[in-house]
Coordinates of C-alpha atoms in Angstrom, one line a residue:
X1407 CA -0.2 -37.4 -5.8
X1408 CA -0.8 -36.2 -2.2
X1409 CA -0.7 -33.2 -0.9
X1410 CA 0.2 -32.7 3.3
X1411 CA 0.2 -29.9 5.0
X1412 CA 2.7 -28.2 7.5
X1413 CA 2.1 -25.6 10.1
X1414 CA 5.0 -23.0 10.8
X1415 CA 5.2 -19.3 11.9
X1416 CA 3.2 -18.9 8.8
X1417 CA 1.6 -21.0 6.6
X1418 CA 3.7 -23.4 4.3
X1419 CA 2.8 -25.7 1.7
X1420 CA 4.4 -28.8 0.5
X1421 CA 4.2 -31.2 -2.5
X1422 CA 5.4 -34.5 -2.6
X1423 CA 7.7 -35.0 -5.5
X1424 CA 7.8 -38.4 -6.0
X1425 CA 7.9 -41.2 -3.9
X1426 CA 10.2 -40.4 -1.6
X1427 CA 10.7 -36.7 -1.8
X1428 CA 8.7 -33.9 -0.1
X1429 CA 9.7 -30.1 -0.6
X1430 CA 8.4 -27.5 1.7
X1431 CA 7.7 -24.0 0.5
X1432 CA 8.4 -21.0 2.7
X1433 CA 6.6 -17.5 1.9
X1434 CA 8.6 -15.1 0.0
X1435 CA 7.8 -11.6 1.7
X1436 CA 9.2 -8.2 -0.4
X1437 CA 8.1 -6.3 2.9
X1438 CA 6.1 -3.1 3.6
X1439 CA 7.1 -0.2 1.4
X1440 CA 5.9 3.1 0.1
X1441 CA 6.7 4.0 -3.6
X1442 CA 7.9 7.1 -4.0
X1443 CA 9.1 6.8 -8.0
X1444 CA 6.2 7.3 -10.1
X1445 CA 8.2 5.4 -13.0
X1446 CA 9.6 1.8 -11.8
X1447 CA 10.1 0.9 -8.0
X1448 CA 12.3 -2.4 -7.5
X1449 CA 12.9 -3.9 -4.3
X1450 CA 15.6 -6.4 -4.3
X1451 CA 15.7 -9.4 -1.6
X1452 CA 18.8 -11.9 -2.4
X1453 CA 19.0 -16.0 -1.5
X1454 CA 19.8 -14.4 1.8
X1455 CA 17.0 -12.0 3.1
X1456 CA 19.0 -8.9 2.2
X1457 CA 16.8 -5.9 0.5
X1458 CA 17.9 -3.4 -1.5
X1459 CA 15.3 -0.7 -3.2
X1460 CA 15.4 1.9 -5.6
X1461 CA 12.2 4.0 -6.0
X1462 CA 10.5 3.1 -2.9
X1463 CA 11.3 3.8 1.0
X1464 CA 10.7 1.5 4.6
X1465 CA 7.2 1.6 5.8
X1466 CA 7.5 -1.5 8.8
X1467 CA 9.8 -2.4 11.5
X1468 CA 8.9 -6.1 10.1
X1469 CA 12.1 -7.4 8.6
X1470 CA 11.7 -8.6 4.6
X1471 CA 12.2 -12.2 4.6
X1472 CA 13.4 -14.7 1.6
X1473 CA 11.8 -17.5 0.4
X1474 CA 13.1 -21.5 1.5
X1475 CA 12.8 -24.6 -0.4
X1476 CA 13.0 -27.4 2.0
X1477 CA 14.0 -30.4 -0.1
X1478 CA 12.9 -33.8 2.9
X1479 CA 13.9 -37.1 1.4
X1480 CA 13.3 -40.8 3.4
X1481 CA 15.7 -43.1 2.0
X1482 CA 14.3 -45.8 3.4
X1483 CA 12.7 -47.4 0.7
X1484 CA 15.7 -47.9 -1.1
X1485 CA 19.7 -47.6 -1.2
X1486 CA 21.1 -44.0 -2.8
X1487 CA 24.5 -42.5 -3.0
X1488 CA 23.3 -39.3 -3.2
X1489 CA 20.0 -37.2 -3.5
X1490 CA 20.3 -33.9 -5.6
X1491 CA 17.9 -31.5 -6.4
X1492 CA 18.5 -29.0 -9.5
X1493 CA 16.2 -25.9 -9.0
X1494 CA 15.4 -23.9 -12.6
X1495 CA 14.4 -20.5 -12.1
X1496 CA 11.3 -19.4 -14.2
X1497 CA 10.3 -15.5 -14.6
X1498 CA 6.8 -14.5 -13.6
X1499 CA 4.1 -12.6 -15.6
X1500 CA 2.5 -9.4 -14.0
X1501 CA 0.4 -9.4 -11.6
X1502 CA -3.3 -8.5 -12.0
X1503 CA -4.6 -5.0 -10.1
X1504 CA -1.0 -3.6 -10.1
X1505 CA 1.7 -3.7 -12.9
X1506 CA 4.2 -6.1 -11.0
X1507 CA 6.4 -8.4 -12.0
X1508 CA 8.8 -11.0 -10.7
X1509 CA 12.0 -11.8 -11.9
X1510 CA 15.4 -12.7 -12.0
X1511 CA 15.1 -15.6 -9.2
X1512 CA 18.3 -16.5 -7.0
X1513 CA 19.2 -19.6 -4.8
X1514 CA 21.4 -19.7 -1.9
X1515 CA 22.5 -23.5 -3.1
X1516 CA 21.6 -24.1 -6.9
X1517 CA 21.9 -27.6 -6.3
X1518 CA 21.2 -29.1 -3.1
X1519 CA 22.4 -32.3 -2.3
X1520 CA 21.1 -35.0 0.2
X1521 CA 22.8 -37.7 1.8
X1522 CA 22.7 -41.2 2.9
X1523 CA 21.0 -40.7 6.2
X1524 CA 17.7 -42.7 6.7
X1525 CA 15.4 -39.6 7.0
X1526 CA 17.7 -36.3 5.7
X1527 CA 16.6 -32.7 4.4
X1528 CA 18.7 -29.7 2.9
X1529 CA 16.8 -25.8 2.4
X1530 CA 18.0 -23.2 0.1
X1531 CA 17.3 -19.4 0.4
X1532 CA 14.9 -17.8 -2.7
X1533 CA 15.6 -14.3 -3.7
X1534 CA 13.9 -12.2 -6.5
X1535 CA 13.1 -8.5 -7.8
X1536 CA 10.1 -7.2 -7.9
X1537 CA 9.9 -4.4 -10.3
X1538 CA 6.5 -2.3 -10.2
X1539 CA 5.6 0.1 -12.7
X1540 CA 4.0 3.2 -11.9
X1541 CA 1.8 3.4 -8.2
X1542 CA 0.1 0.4 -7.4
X1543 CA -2.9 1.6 -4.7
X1544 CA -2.4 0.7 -1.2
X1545 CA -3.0 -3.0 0.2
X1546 CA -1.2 -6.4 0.3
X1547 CA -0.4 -8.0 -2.3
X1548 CA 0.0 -11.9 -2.8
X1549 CA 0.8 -14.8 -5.5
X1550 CA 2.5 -17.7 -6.0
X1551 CA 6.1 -18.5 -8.3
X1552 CA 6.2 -21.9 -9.8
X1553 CA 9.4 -23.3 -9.5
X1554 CA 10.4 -26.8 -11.4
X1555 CA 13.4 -28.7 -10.5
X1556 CA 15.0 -32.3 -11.3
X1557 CA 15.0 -34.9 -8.9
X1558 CA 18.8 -37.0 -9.7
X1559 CA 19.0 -40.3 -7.8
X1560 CA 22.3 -41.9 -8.0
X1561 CA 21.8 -45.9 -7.8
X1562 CA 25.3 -47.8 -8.0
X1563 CA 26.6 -45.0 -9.7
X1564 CA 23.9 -44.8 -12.3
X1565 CA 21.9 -41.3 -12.1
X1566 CA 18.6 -41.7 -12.7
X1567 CA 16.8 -38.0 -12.9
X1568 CA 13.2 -37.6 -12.4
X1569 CA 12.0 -33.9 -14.3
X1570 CA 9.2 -31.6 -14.6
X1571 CA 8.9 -31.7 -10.7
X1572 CA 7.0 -28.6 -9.5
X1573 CA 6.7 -26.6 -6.4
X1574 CA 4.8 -23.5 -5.8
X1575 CA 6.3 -20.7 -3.4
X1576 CA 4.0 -17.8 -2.3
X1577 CA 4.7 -14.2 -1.8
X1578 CA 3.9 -11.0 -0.8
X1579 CA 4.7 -7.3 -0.9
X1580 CA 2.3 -4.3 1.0
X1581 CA 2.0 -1.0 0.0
X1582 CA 1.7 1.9 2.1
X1583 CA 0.0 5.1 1.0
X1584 CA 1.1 8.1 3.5
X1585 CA -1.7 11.1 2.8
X1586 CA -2.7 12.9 6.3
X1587 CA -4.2 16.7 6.5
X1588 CA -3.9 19.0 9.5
X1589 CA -5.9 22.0 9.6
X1590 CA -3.9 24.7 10.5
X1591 CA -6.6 27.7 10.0
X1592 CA -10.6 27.2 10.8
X1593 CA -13.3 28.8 8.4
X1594 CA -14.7 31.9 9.9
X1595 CA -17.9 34.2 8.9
X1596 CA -17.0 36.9 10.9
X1597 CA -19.6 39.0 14.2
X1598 CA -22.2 40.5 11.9
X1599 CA -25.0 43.2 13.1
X1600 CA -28.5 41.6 12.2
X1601 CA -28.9 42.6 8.5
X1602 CA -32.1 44.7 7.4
X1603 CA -31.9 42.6 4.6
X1604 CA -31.5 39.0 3.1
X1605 CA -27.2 38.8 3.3
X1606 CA -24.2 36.8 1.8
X1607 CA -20.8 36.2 3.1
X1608 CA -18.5 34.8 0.2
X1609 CA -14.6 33.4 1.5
X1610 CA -12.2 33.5 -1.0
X1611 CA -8.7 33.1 -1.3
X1612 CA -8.3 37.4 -1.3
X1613 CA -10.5 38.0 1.8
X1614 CA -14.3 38.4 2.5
X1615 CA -16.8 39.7 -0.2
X1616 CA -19.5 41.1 2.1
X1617 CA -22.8 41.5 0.4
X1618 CA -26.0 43.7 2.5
X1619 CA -24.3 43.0 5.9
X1620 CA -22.0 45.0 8.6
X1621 CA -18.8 43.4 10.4
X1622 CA -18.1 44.2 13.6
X1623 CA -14.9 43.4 16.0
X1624 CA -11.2 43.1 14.9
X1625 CA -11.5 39.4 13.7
X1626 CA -11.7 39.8 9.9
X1627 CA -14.0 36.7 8.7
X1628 CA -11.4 34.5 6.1
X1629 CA -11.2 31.2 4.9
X1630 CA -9.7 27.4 5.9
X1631 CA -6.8 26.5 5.7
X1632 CA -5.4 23.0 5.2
X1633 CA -1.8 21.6 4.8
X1634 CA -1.8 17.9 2.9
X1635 CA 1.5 16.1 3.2
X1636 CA 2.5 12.9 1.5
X1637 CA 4.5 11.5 -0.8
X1638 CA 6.6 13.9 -3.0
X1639 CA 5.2 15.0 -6.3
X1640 CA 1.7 12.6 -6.3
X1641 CA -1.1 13.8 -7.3
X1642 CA -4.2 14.5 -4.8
X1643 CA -7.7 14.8 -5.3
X1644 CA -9.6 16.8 -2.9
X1645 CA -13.6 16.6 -2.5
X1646 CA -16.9 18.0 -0.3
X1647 CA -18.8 15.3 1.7
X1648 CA -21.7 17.8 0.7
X1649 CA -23.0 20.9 -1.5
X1650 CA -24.2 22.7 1.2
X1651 CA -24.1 22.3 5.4
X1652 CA -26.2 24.0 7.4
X1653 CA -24.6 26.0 10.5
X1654 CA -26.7 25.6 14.0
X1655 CA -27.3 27.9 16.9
X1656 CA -24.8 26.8 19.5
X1657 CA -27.5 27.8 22.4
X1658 CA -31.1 26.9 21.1
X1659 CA -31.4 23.9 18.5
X1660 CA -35.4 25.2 17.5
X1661 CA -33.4 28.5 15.8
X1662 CA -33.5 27.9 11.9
X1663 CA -30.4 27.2 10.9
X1664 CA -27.9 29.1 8.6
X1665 CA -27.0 27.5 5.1
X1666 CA -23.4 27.2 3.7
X1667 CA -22.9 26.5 0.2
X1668 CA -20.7 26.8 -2.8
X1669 CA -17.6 25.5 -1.3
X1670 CA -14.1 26.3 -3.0
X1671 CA -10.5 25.5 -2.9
X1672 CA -7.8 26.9 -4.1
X1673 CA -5.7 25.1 -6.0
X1674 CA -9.3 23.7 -7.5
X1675 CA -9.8 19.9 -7.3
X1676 CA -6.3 18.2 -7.7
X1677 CA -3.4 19.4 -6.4
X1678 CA 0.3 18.1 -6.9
X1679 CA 2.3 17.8 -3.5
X1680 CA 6.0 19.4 -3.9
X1681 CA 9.1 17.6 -5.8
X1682 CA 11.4 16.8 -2.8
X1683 CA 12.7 13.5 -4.1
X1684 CA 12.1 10.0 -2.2
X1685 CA 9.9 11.2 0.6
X1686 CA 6.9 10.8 2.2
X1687 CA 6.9 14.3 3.7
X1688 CA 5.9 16.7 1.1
X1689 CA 3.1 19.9 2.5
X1690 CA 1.2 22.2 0.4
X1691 CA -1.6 24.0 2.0
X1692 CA -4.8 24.2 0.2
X1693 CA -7.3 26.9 1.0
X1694 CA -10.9 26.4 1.7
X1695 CA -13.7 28.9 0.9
X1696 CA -17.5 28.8 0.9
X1697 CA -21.0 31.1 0.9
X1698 CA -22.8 32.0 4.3
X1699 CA -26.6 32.9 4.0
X1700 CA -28.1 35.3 6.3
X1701 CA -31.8 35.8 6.2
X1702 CA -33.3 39.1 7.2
X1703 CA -35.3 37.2 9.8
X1704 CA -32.1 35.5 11.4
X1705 CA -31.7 34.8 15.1
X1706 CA -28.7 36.5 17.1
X1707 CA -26.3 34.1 18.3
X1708 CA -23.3 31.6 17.2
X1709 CA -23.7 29.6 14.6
X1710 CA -21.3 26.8 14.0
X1711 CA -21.0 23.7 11.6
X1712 CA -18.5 21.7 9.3
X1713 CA -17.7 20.0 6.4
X1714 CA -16.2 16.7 5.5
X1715 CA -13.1 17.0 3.2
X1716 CA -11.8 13.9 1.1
X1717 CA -8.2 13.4 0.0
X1718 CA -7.1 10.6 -2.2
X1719 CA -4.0 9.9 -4.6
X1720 CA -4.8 9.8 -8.2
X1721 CA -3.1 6.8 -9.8
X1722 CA -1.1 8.6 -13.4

């Protein structure tokens, strides 16, 4: 058996069936999506490139695009009536890294029928549904569907059918994860007066709890304040890039700096973004909180620093 290979818009591959028979597989493509059904998302293309989706929305300007079976037969080496090709649809197991499955396979032309002509060809269209249970994490996803068909020659009206032909058609399907976070409300210690003694500033959701140290000004000190938005109802889990940062002095780098610490949020750890249905738009604002240290010996001045904060989707 040889194998050839053909070079389109994207990369193809063809078997050679028997003799005289080449088919020529074209990619399968499900799109760019985000899932927004934590239960079963299905996208739908038909023989014809149509998508249809239930539990997932849009996520590319990149049309979906069905699969093609290009069936090429040179009659040369012999006389034929006819050429047909009888494709036989075979449902897919799941994927591995991501509970998919393909199924329920469609042609545009179930049979596909070749003439007399010296050198002739004939395509149909390949449709399927992918069903994916629960979120699959963000990336793109590829496999192959093996396909089998019968190869009937019609010699002198005698059909002679040549079976357990097999082609295999790749496909793919991305998935988009939408999680951003805007801070709408910096962390802020407060204007002290030097302390006559060691000093802690602790931010919490209720205010400032002020320990050995005087404010001064009208700015109270308070808290950060961050707004996540994604998709509706997931799950986020938020974390510190460290246990403690250390604030500098904004004018003179040989000052010892000041030490943060024992950073909070409120909700703690995971949040759940609101239940608005299928979108990707969902806010909740999450509060940020933390401990400033103020040595007795500490040098006038600003101080300023920051802290890295992680979002990720937890996978239920």
């Amino acid at each position: 058996m040889k194998k050839f290979l053909y070079i389109f818009y994207i990369c193809l591959l063809s078997f050679k069936a028997d003799a005289e028979v080449f088919v020529i597989a074209d990619e399968l493509n499900f799109g760019k999506f985000v899932q927004v059904n934590g239960d079963t998302s299905t996208i739908i293309i038909d023989a014809n490139g149509l998508r249809t989706m239930f539990g997932a929305v849009n996520a590319s300007n990149i049309p979906p695009k069905e699969g093609r079976l290009t069936f090429v037969s040179d009659n040369t080496t012999y006389t034929t009536k006819e050429n047909k090709f009888v494709l036989n649809p075979k449902n897919q197991e799941s994927l591995p890294h991501c509970l998919a499955s393909i199924k329920n396979l469609t042609f545009s032309n179930q049979e596909n029928v070749i003439g007399q002509e010296t050198t002739s060809s004939v395509s149909t269209g390949v449709g399927a549904t992918l069903e994916l249970g629960g979120y699959c994490k963000e990336g793109l996803y590829t496999g192959s569907l093996m396909l089998d068909y019968e190869h009937i020659i019609s010699l002198n009206n005698t059909e002679e059918t040549s079976s357990n032909n097999v082609v295999m058609l790749n496909f793919a399907f991305e998935v988009e994860e939408p999680l951003s976070a805007n801070v709408k409300q910096d962390m802020f210690f407060g204007t002290y007066i030097l302390p006559s003694t060691d000093a802690t500033i602790v931010l919490t959701p209720n205010g400032a709890n002020i320990q050995n140290i005087s404010v001064v000004g009208t700015k109270q000190p308070h808290g950060a304040i961050v707004e996540i938005e994604g998709v509706s109802n997931r799950s986020v889990s938020i974390s510190f890039s460290a246990d403690e940062v250390y604030l500098t002095h904004s004018k003179d780098e040989d000052v010892t700096p000041l030490k943060a610490d024992n950073f909070t949020l409120y909700p703690a750890g995971t949040i759940r973004l609101p239940d608005l249905g299928e979108t990707v738009s969902a806010k909740k604002d999450v509060f940020v909180g933390a401990t400033l240290h103020v040595p007795q010996s500490t040098a006038p001045g600003e101080y300023k620093g920051n802290v890295t904060l992680t979002f990720l989707y937890n996978y239920e």
